[in-house]
Short mmCIF file of C-alpha atoms and ligand atoms in Angstrom, two decimals:
data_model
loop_
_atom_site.label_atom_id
_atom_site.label_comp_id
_atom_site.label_asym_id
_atom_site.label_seq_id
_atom_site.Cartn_x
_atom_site.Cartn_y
_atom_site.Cartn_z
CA UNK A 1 -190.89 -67.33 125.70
CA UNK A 2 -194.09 -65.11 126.21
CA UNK A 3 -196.64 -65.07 128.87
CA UNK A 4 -198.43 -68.28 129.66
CA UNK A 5 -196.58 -70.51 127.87
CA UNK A 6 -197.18 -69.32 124.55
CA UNK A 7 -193.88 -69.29 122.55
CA UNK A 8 -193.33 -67.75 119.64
CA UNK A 9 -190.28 -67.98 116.91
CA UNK A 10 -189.00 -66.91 113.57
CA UNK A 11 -187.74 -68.82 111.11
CA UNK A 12 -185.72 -67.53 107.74
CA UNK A 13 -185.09 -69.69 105.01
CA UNK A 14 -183.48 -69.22 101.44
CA UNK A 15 -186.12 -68.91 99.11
CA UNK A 16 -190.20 -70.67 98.88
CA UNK A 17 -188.71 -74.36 97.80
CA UNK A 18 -186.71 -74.60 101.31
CA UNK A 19 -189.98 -73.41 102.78
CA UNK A 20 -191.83 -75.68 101.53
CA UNK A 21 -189.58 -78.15 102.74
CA UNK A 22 -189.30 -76.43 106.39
CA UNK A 23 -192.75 -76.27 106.34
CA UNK A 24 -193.71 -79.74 105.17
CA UNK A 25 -191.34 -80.99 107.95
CA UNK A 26 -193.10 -79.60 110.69
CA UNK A 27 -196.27 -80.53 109.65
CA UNK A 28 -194.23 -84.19 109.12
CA UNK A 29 -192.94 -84.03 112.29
CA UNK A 30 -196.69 -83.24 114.27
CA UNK A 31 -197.97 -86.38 112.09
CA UNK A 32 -194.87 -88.74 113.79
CA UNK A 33 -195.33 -87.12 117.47
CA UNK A 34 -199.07 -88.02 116.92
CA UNK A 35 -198.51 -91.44 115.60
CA UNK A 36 -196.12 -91.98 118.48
CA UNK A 37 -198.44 -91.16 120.71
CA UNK A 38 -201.31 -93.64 118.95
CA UNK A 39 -203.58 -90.58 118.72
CA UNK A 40 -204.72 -88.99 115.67
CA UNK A 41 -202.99 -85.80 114.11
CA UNK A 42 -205.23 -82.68 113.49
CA UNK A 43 -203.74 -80.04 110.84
CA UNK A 44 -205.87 -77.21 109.55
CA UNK A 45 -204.49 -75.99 106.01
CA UNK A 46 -204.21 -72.83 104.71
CA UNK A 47 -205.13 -71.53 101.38
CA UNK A 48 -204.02 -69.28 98.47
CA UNK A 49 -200.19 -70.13 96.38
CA UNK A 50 -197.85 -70.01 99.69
CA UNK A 51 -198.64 -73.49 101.08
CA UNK A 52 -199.07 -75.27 97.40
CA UNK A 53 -195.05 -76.07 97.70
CA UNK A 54 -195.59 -77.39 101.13
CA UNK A 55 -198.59 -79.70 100.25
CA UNK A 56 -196.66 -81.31 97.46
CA UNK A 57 -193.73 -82.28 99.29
CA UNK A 58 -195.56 -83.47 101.17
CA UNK A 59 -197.11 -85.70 98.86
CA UNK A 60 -193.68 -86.26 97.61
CA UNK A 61 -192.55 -87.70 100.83
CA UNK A 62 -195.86 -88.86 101.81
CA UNK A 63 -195.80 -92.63 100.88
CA UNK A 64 -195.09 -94.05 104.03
CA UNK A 65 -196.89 -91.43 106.47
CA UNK A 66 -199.11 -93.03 108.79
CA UNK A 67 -201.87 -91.10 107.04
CA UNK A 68 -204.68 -93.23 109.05
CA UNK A 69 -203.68 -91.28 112.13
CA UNK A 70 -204.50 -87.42 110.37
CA UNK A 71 -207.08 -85.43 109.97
CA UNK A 72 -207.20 -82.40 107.36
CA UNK A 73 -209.41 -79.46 107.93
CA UNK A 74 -209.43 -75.94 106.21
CA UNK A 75 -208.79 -73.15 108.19
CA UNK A 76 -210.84 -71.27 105.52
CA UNK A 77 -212.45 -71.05 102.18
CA UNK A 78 -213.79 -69.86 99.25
CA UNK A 79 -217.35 -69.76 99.25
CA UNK A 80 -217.17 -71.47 95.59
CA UNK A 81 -218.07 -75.20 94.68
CA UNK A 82 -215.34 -77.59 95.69
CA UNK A 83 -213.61 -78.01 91.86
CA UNK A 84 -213.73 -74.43 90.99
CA UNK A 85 -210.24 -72.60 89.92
CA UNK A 86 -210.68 -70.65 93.43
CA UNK A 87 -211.13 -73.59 95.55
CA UNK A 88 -208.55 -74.13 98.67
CA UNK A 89 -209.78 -77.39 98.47
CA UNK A 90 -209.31 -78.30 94.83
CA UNK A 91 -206.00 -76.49 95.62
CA UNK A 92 -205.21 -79.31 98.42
CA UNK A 93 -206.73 -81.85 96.79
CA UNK A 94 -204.22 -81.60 93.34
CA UNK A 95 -201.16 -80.60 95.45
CA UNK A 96 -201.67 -83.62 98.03
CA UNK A 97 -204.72 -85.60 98.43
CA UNK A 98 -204.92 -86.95 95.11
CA UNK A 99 -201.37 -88.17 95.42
CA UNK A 100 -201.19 -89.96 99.23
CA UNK A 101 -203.52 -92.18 100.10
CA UNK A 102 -205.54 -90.87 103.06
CA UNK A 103 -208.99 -92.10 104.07
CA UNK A 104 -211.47 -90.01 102.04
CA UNK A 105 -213.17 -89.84 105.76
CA UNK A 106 -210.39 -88.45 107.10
CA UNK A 107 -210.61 -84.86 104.75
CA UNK A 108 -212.74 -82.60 106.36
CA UNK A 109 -213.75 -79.78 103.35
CA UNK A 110 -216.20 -77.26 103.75
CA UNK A 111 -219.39 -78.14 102.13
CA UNK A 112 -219.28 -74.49 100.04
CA UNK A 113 -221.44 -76.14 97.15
CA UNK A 114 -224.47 -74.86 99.96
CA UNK A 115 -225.92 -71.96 98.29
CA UNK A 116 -225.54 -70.08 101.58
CA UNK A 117 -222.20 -69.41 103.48
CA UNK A 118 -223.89 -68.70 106.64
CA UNK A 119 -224.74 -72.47 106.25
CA UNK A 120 -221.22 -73.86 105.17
CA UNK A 121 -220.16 -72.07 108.06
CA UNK A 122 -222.63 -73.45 110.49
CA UNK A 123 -222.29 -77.01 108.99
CA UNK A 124 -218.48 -77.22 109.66
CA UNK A 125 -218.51 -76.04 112.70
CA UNK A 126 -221.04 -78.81 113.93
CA UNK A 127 -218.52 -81.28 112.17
CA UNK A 128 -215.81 -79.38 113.86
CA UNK A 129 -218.02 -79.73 117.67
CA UNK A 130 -218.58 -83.21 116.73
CA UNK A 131 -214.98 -84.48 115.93
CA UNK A 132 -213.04 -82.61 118.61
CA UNK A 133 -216.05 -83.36 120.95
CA UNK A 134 -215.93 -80.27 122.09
CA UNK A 135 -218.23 -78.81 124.58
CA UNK A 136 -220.68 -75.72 124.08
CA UNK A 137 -218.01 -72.47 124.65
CA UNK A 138 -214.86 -74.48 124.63
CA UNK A 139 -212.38 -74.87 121.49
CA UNK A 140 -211.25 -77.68 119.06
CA UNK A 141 -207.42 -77.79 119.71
CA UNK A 142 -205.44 -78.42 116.33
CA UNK A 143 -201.80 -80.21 116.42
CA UNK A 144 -200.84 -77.45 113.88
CA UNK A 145 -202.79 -74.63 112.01
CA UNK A 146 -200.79 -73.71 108.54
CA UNK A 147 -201.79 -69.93 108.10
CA UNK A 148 -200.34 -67.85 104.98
CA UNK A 149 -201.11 -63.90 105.32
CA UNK A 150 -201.93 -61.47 102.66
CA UNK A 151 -200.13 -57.81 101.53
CA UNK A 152 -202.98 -56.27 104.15
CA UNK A 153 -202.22 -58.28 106.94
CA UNK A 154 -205.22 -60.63 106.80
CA UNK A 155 -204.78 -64.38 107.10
CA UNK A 156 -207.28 -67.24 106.72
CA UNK A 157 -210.30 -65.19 106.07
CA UNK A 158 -209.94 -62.63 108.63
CA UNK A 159 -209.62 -59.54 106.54
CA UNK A 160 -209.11 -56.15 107.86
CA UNK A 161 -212.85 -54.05 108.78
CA UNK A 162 -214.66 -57.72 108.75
CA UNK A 163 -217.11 -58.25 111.40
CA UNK A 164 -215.34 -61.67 111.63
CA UNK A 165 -212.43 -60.28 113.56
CA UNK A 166 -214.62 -58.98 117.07
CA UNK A 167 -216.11 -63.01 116.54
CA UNK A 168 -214.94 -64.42 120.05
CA UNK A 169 -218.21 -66.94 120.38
CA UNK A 170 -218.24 -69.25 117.30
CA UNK A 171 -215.85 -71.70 115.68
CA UNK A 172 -216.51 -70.79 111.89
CA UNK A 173 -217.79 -67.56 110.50
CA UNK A 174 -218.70 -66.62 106.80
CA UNK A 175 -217.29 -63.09 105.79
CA UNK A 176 -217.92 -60.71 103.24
CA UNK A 177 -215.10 -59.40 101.32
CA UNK A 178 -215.56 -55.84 99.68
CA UNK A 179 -212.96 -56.08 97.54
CA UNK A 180 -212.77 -59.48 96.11
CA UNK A 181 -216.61 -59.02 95.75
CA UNK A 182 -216.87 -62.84 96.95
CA UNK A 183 -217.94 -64.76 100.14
CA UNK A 184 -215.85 -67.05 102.16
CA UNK A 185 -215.63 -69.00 105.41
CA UNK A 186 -212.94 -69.33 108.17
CA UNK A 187 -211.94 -70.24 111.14
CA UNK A 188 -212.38 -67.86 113.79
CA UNK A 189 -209.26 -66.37 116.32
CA UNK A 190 -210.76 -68.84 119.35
CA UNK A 191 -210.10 -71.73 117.36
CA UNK A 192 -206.75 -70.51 115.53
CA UNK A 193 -205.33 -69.30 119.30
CA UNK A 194 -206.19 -72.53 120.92
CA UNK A 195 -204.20 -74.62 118.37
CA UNK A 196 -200.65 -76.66 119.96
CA UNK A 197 -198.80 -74.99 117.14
CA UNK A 198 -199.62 -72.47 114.33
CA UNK A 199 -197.19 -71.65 111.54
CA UNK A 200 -197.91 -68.74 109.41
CA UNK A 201 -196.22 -69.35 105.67
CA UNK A 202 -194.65 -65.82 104.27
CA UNK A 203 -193.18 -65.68 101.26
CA UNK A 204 -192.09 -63.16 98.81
CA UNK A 205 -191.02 -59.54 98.33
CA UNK A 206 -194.56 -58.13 97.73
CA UNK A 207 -195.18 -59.17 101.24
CA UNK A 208 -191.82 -57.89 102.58
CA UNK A 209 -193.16 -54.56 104.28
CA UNK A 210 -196.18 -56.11 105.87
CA UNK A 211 -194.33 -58.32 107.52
CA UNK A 212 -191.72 -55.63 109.25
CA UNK A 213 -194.92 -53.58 110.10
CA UNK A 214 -196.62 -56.71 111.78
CA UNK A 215 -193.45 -58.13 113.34
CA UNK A 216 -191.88 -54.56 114.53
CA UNK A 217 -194.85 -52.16 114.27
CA UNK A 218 -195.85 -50.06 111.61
CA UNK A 219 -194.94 -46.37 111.87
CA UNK A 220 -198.63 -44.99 111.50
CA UNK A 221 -199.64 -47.65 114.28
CA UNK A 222 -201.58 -49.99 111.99
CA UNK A 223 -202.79 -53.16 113.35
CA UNK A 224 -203.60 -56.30 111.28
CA UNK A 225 -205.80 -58.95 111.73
CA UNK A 226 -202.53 -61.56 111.30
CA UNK A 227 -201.04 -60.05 114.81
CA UNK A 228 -204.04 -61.38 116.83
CA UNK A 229 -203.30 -64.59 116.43
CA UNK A 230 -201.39 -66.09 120.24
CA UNK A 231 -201.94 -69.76 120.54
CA UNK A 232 -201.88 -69.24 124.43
CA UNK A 233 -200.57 -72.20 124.93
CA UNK A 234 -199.03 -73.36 121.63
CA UNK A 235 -196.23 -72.88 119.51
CA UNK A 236 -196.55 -69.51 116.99
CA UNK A 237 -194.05 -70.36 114.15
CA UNK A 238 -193.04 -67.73 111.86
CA UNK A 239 -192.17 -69.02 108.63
CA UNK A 240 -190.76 -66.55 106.34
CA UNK A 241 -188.15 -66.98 103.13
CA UNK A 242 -185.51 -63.85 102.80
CA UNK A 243 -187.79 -62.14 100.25
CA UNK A 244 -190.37 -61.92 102.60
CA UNK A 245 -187.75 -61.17 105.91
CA UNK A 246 -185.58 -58.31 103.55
CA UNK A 247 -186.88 -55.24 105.25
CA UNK A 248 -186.87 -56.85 108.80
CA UNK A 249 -184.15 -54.74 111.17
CA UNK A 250 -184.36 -57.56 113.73
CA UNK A 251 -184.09 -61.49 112.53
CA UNK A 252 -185.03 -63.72 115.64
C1 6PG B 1 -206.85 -67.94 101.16
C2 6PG B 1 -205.95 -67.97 102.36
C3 6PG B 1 -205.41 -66.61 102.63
C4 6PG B 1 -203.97 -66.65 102.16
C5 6PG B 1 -203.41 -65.26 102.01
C6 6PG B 1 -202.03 -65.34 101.35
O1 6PG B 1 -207.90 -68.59 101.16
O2 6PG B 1 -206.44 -67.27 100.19
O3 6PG B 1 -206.49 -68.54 103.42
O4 6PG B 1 -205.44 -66.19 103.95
O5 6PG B 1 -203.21 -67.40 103.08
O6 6PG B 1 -204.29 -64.53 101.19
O7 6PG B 1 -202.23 -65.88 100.07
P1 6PG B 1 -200.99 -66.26 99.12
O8 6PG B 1 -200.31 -67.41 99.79
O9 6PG B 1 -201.63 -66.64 97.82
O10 6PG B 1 -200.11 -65.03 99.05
#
């Protein structure tokens, strides 16, 4: 247990299919608590290969989820059109949506067939305002946030030296990346840190070292953008297979 409620644990698992299936049954188990409760479930996804495993068991298992009762959002995106190769939605929608059958209203994508990401950005966070109903300077709190993170430590689209990291006042922000020469949008750390529960998907041995830097400190004192996310008073799951945990010196 951390300050304020916040708790924080991490999970090992065998290899990326178990989790997948770790992974999907969280995100199954959030739908169910929701369901219970007759209110709707809100999941933001993550992007990239990690979660692709996750989203199709899901879809696997997914014939009898009370899909009615969740909403999807992206916790970021590529600022391509929606069926390009890049696409976290394309990505979603092949993995999952294409094979449960959730209202087509119920899929909140980012609209990045705008020609501006500034735009896309402002656009989904007025859909984002408007389905929460949140109030000017207050947050949209998710029932889970899926998060993956990258070899430098970014995850959604927070990449290290972006101005999107100091962003404090806005749901959504569009971000520049040098070196993938491409635009995208994401959610910003208010909204991520104000989710119930967010589960960060690691997998992998090219990821291995990151993660022992982020979870234990690097030696050279690095920080990266992936620590600054503290749901204050959620649930920060750490979901890692033993690829991705092998140079960890401490594994709880
Ligand atoms: C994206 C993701 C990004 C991803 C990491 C890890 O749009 O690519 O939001 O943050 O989670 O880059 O990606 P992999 O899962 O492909 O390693």
């Amino acid at each position: 247990m951390t300050a304020g409620g916040a708790r924080r644990e991490l999970v090992i698992v065998p290899d990326a299919g178990a989790l997948a299936r770790a992974g999907a049954a969280r995100v199954r188990a959030a739908i169910e608590d929701a369901a219970r409760a007759t209110r709707r479930c809100t999941v933001a996804l993550a992007g990239g290969r990690t979660p692709r495993g996750l989203y199709e068991v899901l879809a696997e298992q997914g014939a009898d989820f009370p899909w009615e009762h969740v909403e999807l959002w992206f916790g970021d995106e590529r600022h391509v059109p929606p069926d390009h190769s890049d696409s976290n939605y394309r990505m979603v929608r092949d993995a999952l949506l294409s094979r449960v059958a959730i209202p087509a209203a119920n899929v909140h994508r980012m609209r990045t067939e705008q020609p501006d990401a500034q735009t896309v950005a402002a656009d989904y966070a007025r859909d984002l305002t408007t389905a929460f109903g949140v109030a000017a300077g207050s947050w949209p709190t998710f029932d889970v946030i899926l998060l993956g993170m990258g070899v430098d430590g970014h995850t959604a689209s927070l990449f290290p030296g972006t101005p999107a990291l100091d962003v404090r006042d806005c749901l959504t922000v569009p971000v520049w990346v040098a070196e993938l020469r491409s635009w995208r949008i994401t959610l910003t750390y208010p909204v991520l840190n104000a989710a119930r529960q967010v589960c960060v998907l690691v997998s992998g041995a090219d990821k291995a070292e990151t993660l022992r830097a982020v979870l234990e400190g690097g030696e050279d004192g690095a920080h990266f953008p992936v620590q600054d996310v503290h749901p204050q008073q959620g649930l920060l799951t750490w979901l890692v297979d033993e690829a991705a945990a092998s140079r960890l010196t401490r594994r709880a």
